[in-house]
Short mmCIF file of C-alpha atoms (C1' of nucleotides) in Angstrom, two decimals:
data_model
loop_
_atom_site.label_atom_id
_atom_site.label_comp_id
_atom_site.label_asym_id
_atom_site.label_seq_id
_atom_site.Cartn_x
_atom_site.Cartn_y
_atom_site.Cartn_z
CA UNK K 23 -17.51 20.35 -17.62
CA UNK K 24 -19.55 18.48 -20.13
CA UNK K 25 -16.40 16.25 -21.57
CA UNK K 26 -18.36 13.20 -19.91
CA UNK K 27 -20.68 12.41 -18.22
CA UNK K 28 -21.86 10.01 -15.16
CA UNK K 29 -23.30 6.91 -14.24
CA UNK K 30 -25.70 6.05 -11.56
CA UNK K 31 -24.35 4.29 -7.92
CA UNK K 32 -23.91 0.35 -8.40
CA UNK K 33 -23.98 -2.68 -6.08
CA UNK K 34 -20.86 -4.86 -5.27
CA UNK K 35 -21.89 -7.46 -3.42
CA UNK K 36 -18.20 -7.47 -0.70
CA UNK K 37 -18.91 -7.72 2.97
CA UNK K 38 -16.97 -5.50 5.33
CA UNK K 39 -14.80 -7.45 6.56
CA UNK K 40 -13.40 -8.94 3.09
CA UNK K 41 -12.61 -6.01 2.51
CA UNK K 42 -12.56 -2.66 4.01
CA UNK K 43 -11.67 0.24 0.93
CA UNK K 44 -10.64 3.18 4.36
CA UNK K 45 -7.43 0.70 4.95
CA UNK K 46 -6.63 -0.50 1.96
CA UNK K 47 -6.19 2.47 0.28
CA UNK K 48 -4.45 4.43 2.95
CA UNK K 49 -2.44 1.70 3.99
CA UNK K 50 0.13 2.63 0.83
CA UNK K 51 -0.48 0.32 -0.92
CA UNK K 52 -1.76 2.66 -4.29
CA UNK K 53 -1.12 5.67 -4.58
CA UNK K 54 -4.00 7.51 -7.10
CA UNK K 55 -6.88 6.82 -4.50
CA UNK K 56 -8.49 10.43 -4.25
CA UNK K 57 -11.12 10.71 -1.05
CA UNK K 58 -13.54 13.09 -1.79
CA UNK K 59 -16.69 14.25 -0.62
CA UNK K 60 -15.57 12.42 3.00
CA UNK K 61 -16.65 9.36 2.41
CA UNK K 62 -16.04 8.97 -1.49
CA UNK K 63 -12.98 7.20 -3.16
CA UNK K 64 -11.64 8.36 -7.05
CA UNK K 65 -9.46 7.12 -9.23
CA UNK K 66 -9.15 6.37 -12.85
CA UNK K 67 -8.80 3.09 -13.93
CA UNK K 68 -8.23 2.00 -17.90
CA UNK K 69 -9.56 4.45 -18.92
CA UNK K 70 -12.77 5.33 -17.01
CA UNK K 71 -12.54 7.05 -13.72
CA UNK K 72 -14.32 5.13 -10.84
CA UNK K 73 -16.24 6.96 -7.36
CA UNK K 74 -16.43 3.80 -4.11
CA UNK K 75 -18.32 4.10 -1.72
CA UNK K 76 -18.82 2.20 1.76
CA UNK K 77 -21.13 2.65 4.37
CA UNK K 78 -20.86 0.09 7.03
CA UNK K 79 -23.28 1.22 9.48
CA UNK K 80 -25.72 1.32 5.98
CA UNK K 81 -24.92 -1.25 4.70
CA UNK K 82 -21.86 -3.97 5.31
CA UNK K 83 -22.24 -6.19 2.87
CA UNK K 84 -21.82 -4.01 -0.41
CA UNK K 85 -19.54 -1.22 -1.99
CA UNK K 86 -21.19 1.25 -3.99
CA UNK K 87 -19.82 2.36 -7.44
CA UNK K 88 -20.60 5.34 -9.78
CA UNK K 89 -18.28 5.45 -13.38
CA UNK K 90 -17.14 8.57 -14.96
CA UNK K 91 -17.01 7.63 -19.00
CA UNK K 92 -15.02 10.00 -21.16
CA UNK K 93 -17.35 11.70 -23.84
CA UNK K 94 -15.58 10.07 -26.44
CA UNK K 95 -16.72 6.29 -25.12
CA UNK K 96 -19.66 4.44 -26.93
CA UNK K 97 -20.35 4.21 -23.00
CA UNK K 98 -21.62 7.57 -22.10
CA UNK K 99 -24.41 7.00 -23.44
CA UNK K 100 -25.01 3.74 -21.58
CA UNK K 101 -24.46 5.02 -17.91
CA UNK K 102 -26.04 8.56 -18.80
CA UNK K 103 -29.17 7.42 -19.79
CA UNK K 104 -30.09 4.32 -17.13
CA UNK K 105 -30.45 1.33 -16.86
CA UNK K 106 -33.21 0.86 -19.76
CA UNK K 107 -31.03 0.38 -21.98
CA UNK K 108 -30.31 -2.49 -24.12
CA UNK K 109 -26.80 -3.72 -24.48
CA UNK K 110 -26.05 -4.29 -27.97
CA UNK K 111 -22.69 -5.73 -27.90
CA UNK K 112 -19.07 -6.58 -25.93
CA UNK K 113 -18.10 -2.70 -26.98
CA UNK K 114 -20.71 -1.00 -25.30
CA UNK K 115 -20.83 -3.74 -22.34
CA UNK K 116 -19.64 -1.89 -18.95
CA UNK K 117 -16.96 -4.31 -17.95
CA UNK K 118 -16.48 -2.56 -14.66
CA UNK K 119 -17.65 -4.23 -11.87
CA UNK K 120 -15.75 -7.54 -13.36
CA UNK K 121 -12.31 -5.09 -13.48
CA UNK K 122 -13.35 -4.12 -9.42
CA UNK K 123 -13.11 -7.58 -8.42
CA UNK K 124 -10.38 -7.88 -10.05
CA UNK K 125 -8.27 -4.60 -9.37
CA UNK K 126 -9.58 -5.57 -5.40
CA UNK K 127 -8.55 -9.51 -6.20
CA UNK K 128 -11.65 -10.54 -4.63
CA UNK K 129 -11.46 -13.96 -5.46
CA UNK K 130 -9.80 -15.21 -1.87
CA UNK K 131 -11.83 -15.21 1.19
CA UNK K 132 -10.26 -13.10 3.17
CA UNK K 133 -11.96 -13.76 5.77
CA UNK K 134 -10.50 -17.42 5.86
CA UNK K 135 -7.04 -16.14 5.67
CA UNK K 136 -7.66 -14.62 9.06
CA UNK K 137 -8.34 -17.62 10.49
CA UNK K 138 -6.22 -19.02 9.11
CA UNK K 139 -3.34 -16.97 10.05
CA UNK K 140 -5.09 -16.24 13.70
CA UNK K 141 -4.52 -20.02 14.00
CA UNK K 142 -0.64 -19.39 12.94
CA UNK K 143 0.33 -16.89 14.72
CA UNK K 144 -0.71 -15.75 18.56
CA UNK K 145 0.71 -12.51 17.63
CA UNK K 146 -1.86 -11.63 13.87
CA UNK K 147 -4.28 -13.30 16.70
CA UNK K 148 -3.88 -10.27 18.70
CA UNK K 149 -3.20 -7.44 16.11
CA UNK K 150 -5.34 -7.97 13.61
CA UNK K 151 -9.13 -8.01 14.35
CA UNK K 152 -9.26 -3.83 14.90
CA UNK K 153 -7.39 -3.97 10.38
CA UNK K 154 -10.56 -6.56 8.82
CA UNK K 155 -10.78 -5.90 5.27
CA UNK K 156 -7.23 -5.59 3.94
CA UNK K 157 -6.59 -6.60 0.79
CA UNK K 158 -3.64 -6.47 -0.99
CA UNK K 159 -4.80 -4.80 -4.34
CA UNK K 160 -4.02 -6.44 -7.86
CA UNK K 161 -3.01 -2.85 -9.48
CA UNK K 162 -1.17 -2.80 -12.85
CA UNK K 163 2.79 -4.17 -12.96
CA UNK K 164 4.04 -0.65 -14.73
CA UNK K 165 2.05 1.73 -12.10
CA UNK K 166 2.93 -0.18 -9.40
CA UNK K 167 6.56 -0.49 -9.98
CA UNK K 168 6.62 3.28 -10.35
CA UNK K 169 5.37 4.11 -7.20
CA UNK K 170 6.85 1.99 -5.85
CA UNK K 171 10.41 3.35 -7.37
CA UNK K 172 8.70 6.66 -5.67
CA UNK K 173 8.55 5.01 -2.59
CA UNK K 174 12.54 5.27 -0.77
CA UNK K 175 13.39 7.47 1.80
CA UNK K 176 9.49 8.52 1.07
CA UNK K 177 6.96 9.60 3.12
CA UNK K 178 2.62 8.00 2.01
CA UNK K 179 1.79 11.53 1.21
CA UNK K 180 4.74 12.91 -0.96
CA UNK K 181 4.38 9.82 -3.16
CA UNK K 182 1.04 10.31 -3.95
CA UNK K 183 1.91 13.95 -5.03
CA UNK K 184 4.37 12.72 -7.13
CA UNK K 185 2.67 10.31 -8.54
CA UNK K 186 -0.24 12.89 -9.34
CA UNK K 187 2.39 15.12 -10.83
CA UNK K 188 3.57 12.19 -13.02
CA UNK K 189 0.03 11.36 -14.38
CA UNK K 190 -0.80 15.12 -14.95
CA UNK K 191 1.69 15.62 -16.88
CA UNK K 192 1.91 12.33 -18.79
CA UNK K 193 -1.09 10.98 -18.60
CA UNK K 194 -3.85 11.55 -20.83
CA UNK K 195 -7.33 13.86 -19.26
CA UNK K 196 -10.21 11.28 -18.50
CA UNK K 197 -12.53 13.86 -17.18
CA UNK K 198 -12.87 15.58 -13.80
CA UNK K 199 -15.41 14.13 -10.69
CA UNK K 200 -15.92 17.14 -8.50
CA UNK K 201 -13.87 19.21 -10.35
CA UNK K 202 -11.17 16.88 -10.03
CA UNK K 203 -9.58 16.56 -12.88
CA UNK K 204 -8.43 12.57 -13.47
CA UNK K 205 -5.75 11.57 -16.00
CA UNK K 206 -4.81 7.77 -16.37
CA UNK K 207 -1.59 6.80 -15.77
CA UNK K 208 0.82 6.91 -17.81
CA UNK K 209 2.08 4.09 -20.24
CA UNK K 210 6.05 3.70 -20.39
CA UNK K 211 6.80 4.67 -24.02
CA UNK K 212 5.20 7.98 -22.98
CA UNK K 213 7.98 8.62 -20.02
CA UNK K 214 11.01 7.15 -22.11
CA UNK K 215 11.43 10.35 -24.28
CA UNK K 216 15.20 12.57 -23.34
CA UNK K 217 13.50 15.69 -21.37
CA UNK K 218 11.85 13.34 -18.48
CA UNK K 219 14.81 13.01 -16.09
CA UNK K 220 15.26 16.94 -15.95
CA UNK K 221 10.99 17.25 -16.89
CA UNK K 222 10.71 15.37 -13.44
CA UNK K 223 13.56 16.70 -11.64
CA UNK K 224 11.24 20.37 -12.10
CA UNK K 225 8.27 18.59 -10.57
CA UNK K 226 10.53 17.74 -7.02
CA UNK K 227 10.95 13.83 -8.07
CA UNK K 228 14.81 14.06 -6.40
CA UNK K 229 17.33 11.43 -7.61
CA UNK K 230 14.62 9.10 -8.52
CA UNK K 231 13.72 11.56 -11.63
CA UNK K 232 16.71 9.14 -13.40
CA UNK K 233 15.66 6.22 -12.18
CA UNK K 234 12.13 6.86 -13.39
CA UNK K 235 13.47 7.54 -16.63
CA UNK K 236 15.67 4.57 -16.91
CA UNK K 237 13.65 2.13 -16.31
CA UNK K 238 10.99 3.80 -18.80
CA UNK K 239 13.43 3.38 -21.42
CA UNK K 240 14.27 -0.19 -20.10
CA UNK K 241 10.72 -1.87 -19.52
CA UNK K 242 9.57 0.83 -23.25
CA UNK K 243 12.18 -0.54 -25.17
CA UNK K 244 15.30 -2.98 -24.26
CA UNK K 245 12.41 -5.19 -22.92
CA UNK K 246 10.25 -7.42 -25.40
CA UNK K 247 6.71 -6.38 -25.52
CA UNK K 248 4.52 -7.11 -22.86
CA UNK K 249 7.82 -7.85 -20.37
CA UNK K 250 6.73 -6.98 -17.45
CA UNK K 251 3.03 -8.28 -16.98
CA UNK K 252 4.72 -11.58 -18.39
CA UNK K 253 6.61 -11.80 -15.03
CA UNK K 254 2.51 -12.14 -13.37
CA UNK K 255 1.31 -15.07 -11.06
CA UNK K 256 -0.93 -16.86 -13.05
CA UNK K 257 -2.50 -19.74 -10.94
CA UNK K 258 -5.15 -19.61 -9.72
CA UNK K 259 -5.93 -18.81 -6.37
CA UNK K 260 -6.30 -22.06 -4.51
CA UNK K 261 -7.76 -22.18 -0.86
CA UNK K 262 -8.73 -25.89 -0.36
CA UNK K 263 -5.41 -25.77 1.68
CA UNK K 264 -2.52 -24.41 2.95
CA UNK K 265 0.19 -25.83 0.56
CA UNK K 266 3.63 -26.01 2.17
CA UNK K 267 5.96 -24.38 0.40
CA UNK K 268 9.30 -23.45 0.15
CA UNK K 269 10.90 -20.92 2.33
CA UNK K 270 11.97 -18.89 -0.49
CA UNK K 271 8.76 -18.87 -2.12
CA UNK K 272 7.62 -20.36 -5.95
CA UNK K 273 10.24 -20.15 -8.29
CA UNK K 274 7.57 -18.17 -10.44
CA UNK K 275 8.14 -15.73 -7.46
CA UNK K 276 11.99 -16.02 -7.21
CA UNK K 277 12.72 -15.53 -11.08
CA UNK K 278 10.36 -12.09 -11.36
CA UNK K 279 11.79 -10.59 -8.17
CA UNK K 280 15.09 -11.31 -10.10
CA UNK K 281 14.18 -9.11 -12.98
CA UNK K 282 13.01 -7.05 -11.53
CA UNK K 283 16.02 -6.27 -9.17
CA UNK K 284 17.55 -5.81 -12.62
CA UNK K 285 15.92 -2.06 -12.78
CA UNK K 286 17.33 1.35 -11.53
CA UNK K 287 16.18 1.98 -8.44
CA UNK K 288 14.57 -1.14 -7.94
CA UNK K 289 16.25 -3.07 -4.43
CA UNK K 290 14.94 -6.20 -2.34
CA UNK K 291 12.18 -4.17 -1.02
CA UNK K 292 10.82 -2.09 -4.41
CA UNK K 293 10.61 -5.38 -6.04
CA UNK K 294 8.63 -7.86 -3.39
CA UNK K 295 6.32 -4.72 -3.64
CA UNK K 296 5.20 -4.97 -7.54
CA UNK K 297 5.90 -8.38 -6.99
CA UNK K 298 2.94 -8.46 -4.12
CA UNK K 299 0.55 -6.30 -5.96
CA UNK K 300 1.36 -5.84 -9.40
CA UNK K 301 2.38 -9.14 -10.08
CA UNK K 302 -0.29 -11.59 -7.95
CA UNK K 303 2.80 -12.94 -5.40
CA UNK K 304 0.88 -13.70 -1.95
CA UNK K 305 4.43 -15.09 -0.90
CA UNK K 306 5.93 -11.94 -1.37
CA UNK K 307 7.21 -9.77 1.99
CA UNK K 308 8.06 -6.48 1.64
CA UNK K 309 10.79 -6.04 4.02
CA UNK K 310 10.83 -2.03 5.07
CA UNK K 311 12.21 -0.22 7.73
CA UNK K 312 8.42 -0.87 9.03
CA UNK K 313 8.33 -4.64 9.25
CA UNK K 314 12.36 -4.71 10.39
CA UNK K 315 10.31 -2.72 13.20
CA UNK K 316 7.61 -5.33 13.69
CA UNK K 317 10.20 -8.55 13.28
CA UNK K 318 12.01 -7.21 15.95
CA UNK K 319 8.88 -6.33 18.54
CA UNK K 320 7.02 -9.52 17.84
CA UNK K 321 9.23 -11.61 16.24
CA UNK K 322 12.34 -11.99 17.97
CA UNK K 323 14.64 -10.32 15.22
CA UNK K 324 17.52 -8.17 15.43
CA UNK K 325 19.58 -10.09 17.48
CA UNK K 326 22.61 -12.45 17.46
CA UNK K 327 22.62 -13.30 13.74
CA UNK K 328 20.42 -10.68 12.56
CA UNK K 329 21.60 -7.75 14.11
CA UNK K 330 21.04 -4.74 11.75
CA UNK K 331 18.69 -5.38 8.05
CA UNK K 332 21.35 -6.65 6.01
CA UNK K 333 20.57 -8.24 2.76
CA UNK K 334 21.14 -12.03 4.85
CA UNK K 335 18.33 -10.78 7.40
CA UNK K 336 16.01 -9.70 4.53
CA UNK K 337 15.76 -13.27 3.52
CA UNK K 338 15.28 -14.50 6.85
CA UNK K 339 12.39 -12.14 7.78
CA UNK K 340 10.68 -12.60 4.85
CA UNK K 341 11.24 -16.96 4.63
CA UNK K 342 10.38 -16.94 8.75
CA UNK K 343 6.71 -15.53 7.53
CA UNK K 344 6.39 -17.54 5.00
CA UNK K 345 6.62 -20.59 7.15
CA UNK K 346 4.57 -18.89 9.74
CA UNK K 347 2.19 -17.77 7.35
CA UNK K 348 2.01 -20.07 4.65
CA UNK K 349 1.41 -19.03 0.71
CA UNK K 350 -0.52 -15.64 1.40
CA UNK K 351 2.46 -14.40 3.30
CA UNK K 352 2.39 -10.87 2.06
CA UNK K 353 -1.23 -10.55 2.88
CA UNK K 354 -1.12 -11.46 6.11
CA UNK K 355 2.19 -8.76 6.32
CA UNK K 356 0.45 -6.22 4.74
CA UNK K 357 -2.21 -6.30 8.00
CA UNK K 358 -0.14 -5.92 10.54
CA UNK K 359 2.01 -3.70 9.04
CA UNK K 360 -0.98 -1.19 8.43
CA UNK K 361 -2.15 -2.28 12.18
CA UNK K 362 1.53 -0.27 12.73
CA UNK K 363 0.49 2.72 10.90
CA UNK K 364 1.21 5.84 12.42
CA UNK K 365 -2.30 7.03 9.79
CA UNK K 366 -4.57 4.56 11.93
CA UNK K 367 -3.32 4.84 15.50
CA UNK K 368 -6.36 7.15 16.41
CA UNK K 369 -8.66 3.40 15.83
CA UNK K 370 -7.00 1.38 17.74
CA UNK K 371 -8.00 4.49 20.16
CA UNK K 372 -11.37 4.31 19.07
CA UNK K 373 -11.51 0.86 19.27
CA UNK K 374 -10.60 0.42 23.08
CA UNK K 375 -13.68 3.11 23.42
CA UNK K 376 -16.19 1.00 22.45
CA UNK K 377 -14.97 -2.02 23.17
CA UNK K 378 -15.38 -0.58 27.07
CA UNK K 379 -18.75 0.93 26.62
CA UNK K 380 -19.99 -2.51 25.44
CA UNK K 381 -18.35 -4.11 28.58
CA UNK K 382 -19.73 -1.48 31.63
CA UNK K 383 -23.36 -2.03 29.36
CA UNK K 384 -22.90 -5.80 30.36
CA UNK K 385 -22.40 -4.98 33.56
CA UNK K 386 -24.92 -2.77 33.40
CA UNK K 387 -27.51 -5.89 32.25
CA UNK K 388 -25.82 -7.82 34.70
CA UNK K 389 -27.40 -5.36 38.19
CA UNK K 390 -24.17 -3.69 38.39
CA UNK K 391 -24.70 -0.38 38.78
CA UNK K 392 -22.17 1.75 37.22
CA UNK K 393 -21.86 5.69 36.58
CA UNK K 394 -22.06 7.75 33.87
CA UNK K 395 -18.73 9.99 34.60
CA UNK K 396 -17.00 6.65 34.77
CA UNK K 397 -17.50 6.03 31.42
CA UNK K 398 -17.04 9.96 30.79
CA UNK K 399 -13.33 9.95 32.94
CA UNK K 400 -12.21 7.18 31.36
CA UNK K 401 -12.69 8.29 27.24
CA UNK K 402 -10.84 11.65 28.07
CA UNK K 403 -7.92 9.37 29.29
CA UNK K 404 -7.54 7.58 26.04
CA UNK K 405 -7.37 10.70 23.86
CA UNK K 406 -4.96 12.13 26.47
CA UNK K 407 -2.52 9.57 26.39
CA UNK K 408 -3.24 10.35 21.70
CA UNK K 409 -2.52 13.71 21.53
CA UNK K 410 0.12 12.95 24.09
CA UNK K 411 1.76 10.45 21.83
CA UNK K 412 1.46 12.77 18.70
CA UNK K 413 3.03 15.75 20.93
CA UNK K 414 5.92 13.95 21.59
CA UNK K 415 6.53 11.88 18.19
CA UNK K 416 6.00 15.66 16.52
CA UNK K 417 8.93 16.95 19.64
CA UNK K 418 11.18 14.79 18.33
CA UNK K 419 11.26 16.06 14.54
CA UNK K 420 11.82 19.41 15.43
CA UNK K 421 14.08 19.01 17.79
CA UNK K 422 15.82 16.35 16.09
CA UNK K 423 16.50 13.71 18.81
CA UNK K 424 19.14 11.72 18.99
CA UNK K 425 18.08 8.86 20.84
CA UNK K 426 14.71 7.05 18.87
CA UNK K 427 11.49 7.22 20.53
CA UNK K 428 10.82 3.61 21.33
CA UNK K 429 7.23 2.28 20.63
CA UNK K 430 4.18 1.94 22.83
CA UNK K 431 3.40 -1.54 23.86
"C1'" DC T 20 29.06 -10.90 2.90
"C1'" DA T 21 28.14 -6.03 5.98
"C1'" DT T 22 28.66 -1.17 6.76
"C1'" DT T 23 28.81 3.61 5.41
"C1'" DG T 24 27.56 8.39 2.77
"C1'" DA T 25 25.46 10.39 -0.63
"C1'" DC T 26 20.96 11.19 -3.31
"C1'" DC T 27 16.50 14.87 -3.43
"C1'" DT T 28 12.96 17.17 -1.20
"C1'" DC T 29 9.61 18.08 1.36
"C1'" DG T 30 5.18 17.27 5.13
"C1'" DG S 3 13.74 11.58 8.85
"C1'" DA S 4 10.42 9.53 5.73
"C1'" DG S 5 7.67 2.22 3.65
"C1'" DG S 6 15.74 2.34 0.14
"C1'" DT S 7 18.78 1.88 -3.70
"C1'" DC S 8 23.94 1.79 -5.49
"C1'" DA S 9 28.71 2.77 -5.55
"C1'" DA S 10 32.66 2.10 -2.74
"C1'" DT S 11 35.19 0.13 1.24
#
DNA sequence: CATTGACCTCG
DNA sequence: GAGGTCAAT
């Protein structure tokens, strides 16, 4: 493909503790990043294609990024001819680093936040160490809205596939990376046509087709220009103090949440996802089935008044976490959510292995004789446990066992 | 208010 | 059943 040019790899100064690409991009916040070439994350963002790499062993203090501009961009020349080019004016200035800092929401000091949450909450302290660098993204609000409308009764793999189909059909092509086409995310206007619902049904959206089509019309035609963006949090992040906030969150958050609820296919959970990941309201706590399980298992919900996940229980859980974790409760919630995802289950055992190795090494240095066979046996035992667990899970799916499998630990 | 089905596909 | 929502009871 000669329609585009690709630039060189550039450094973005951000440590592994502040941002883990693998965890942040796979935890179900965004549905558009593709992993190519084993370790390269790629996605189109604001008219360009961005690839990211992070090598924890080689350089834990940087993320590498590479930009691919469409051939009609004035920046194509700039990025293809390397570093020696003089930047003449704003139209030829590559703002990708600023874009990445904004998108990955890099201002809050995540390390400090983890410390605060650990101080306030023993359960967080226990689970977070294996899931450092989980950040809340500042995604485009419209994209977040569409993605999470698709998320109902759905899984991450299929949501990603649906969003991909949406971009292929309605988003302008930007270019190819590793022979993969990358399209921009479609605008609300482009999804407001009369044929959109039936088209989306053909693309496999199911009942969500109507929600998306209706929402696109409302956003592009019935609401004022920039309505969605106007719901964003504009307060600068303040890390100097752990603010005491009202249990229900700030007025701006409550208003945004309420406004979003008026849209088709947007209930409390989806509205909170958009508030948190698209509009910058850090106190927003989306309570889905996962979080509901966590709240029951670790925070004593599921009894008495809050026996089932009703609207009242939903609000109570959010309030509880806001009081416990403070103004960025949604960030902390996301860490525990990631720690509970099946996608990352294997990581828990891997880390255990490493810890055991270190422990044994330490014992050896103290003069205690340790036989190698002991280490090997322990590792194998852990592997078997993991496989057994996954097998059991598969069987449950196949035979549709009625009893819910109780979670380990 | 809380509870209950239906809603589209598919990994 | 899958990171829900809507409408009716």
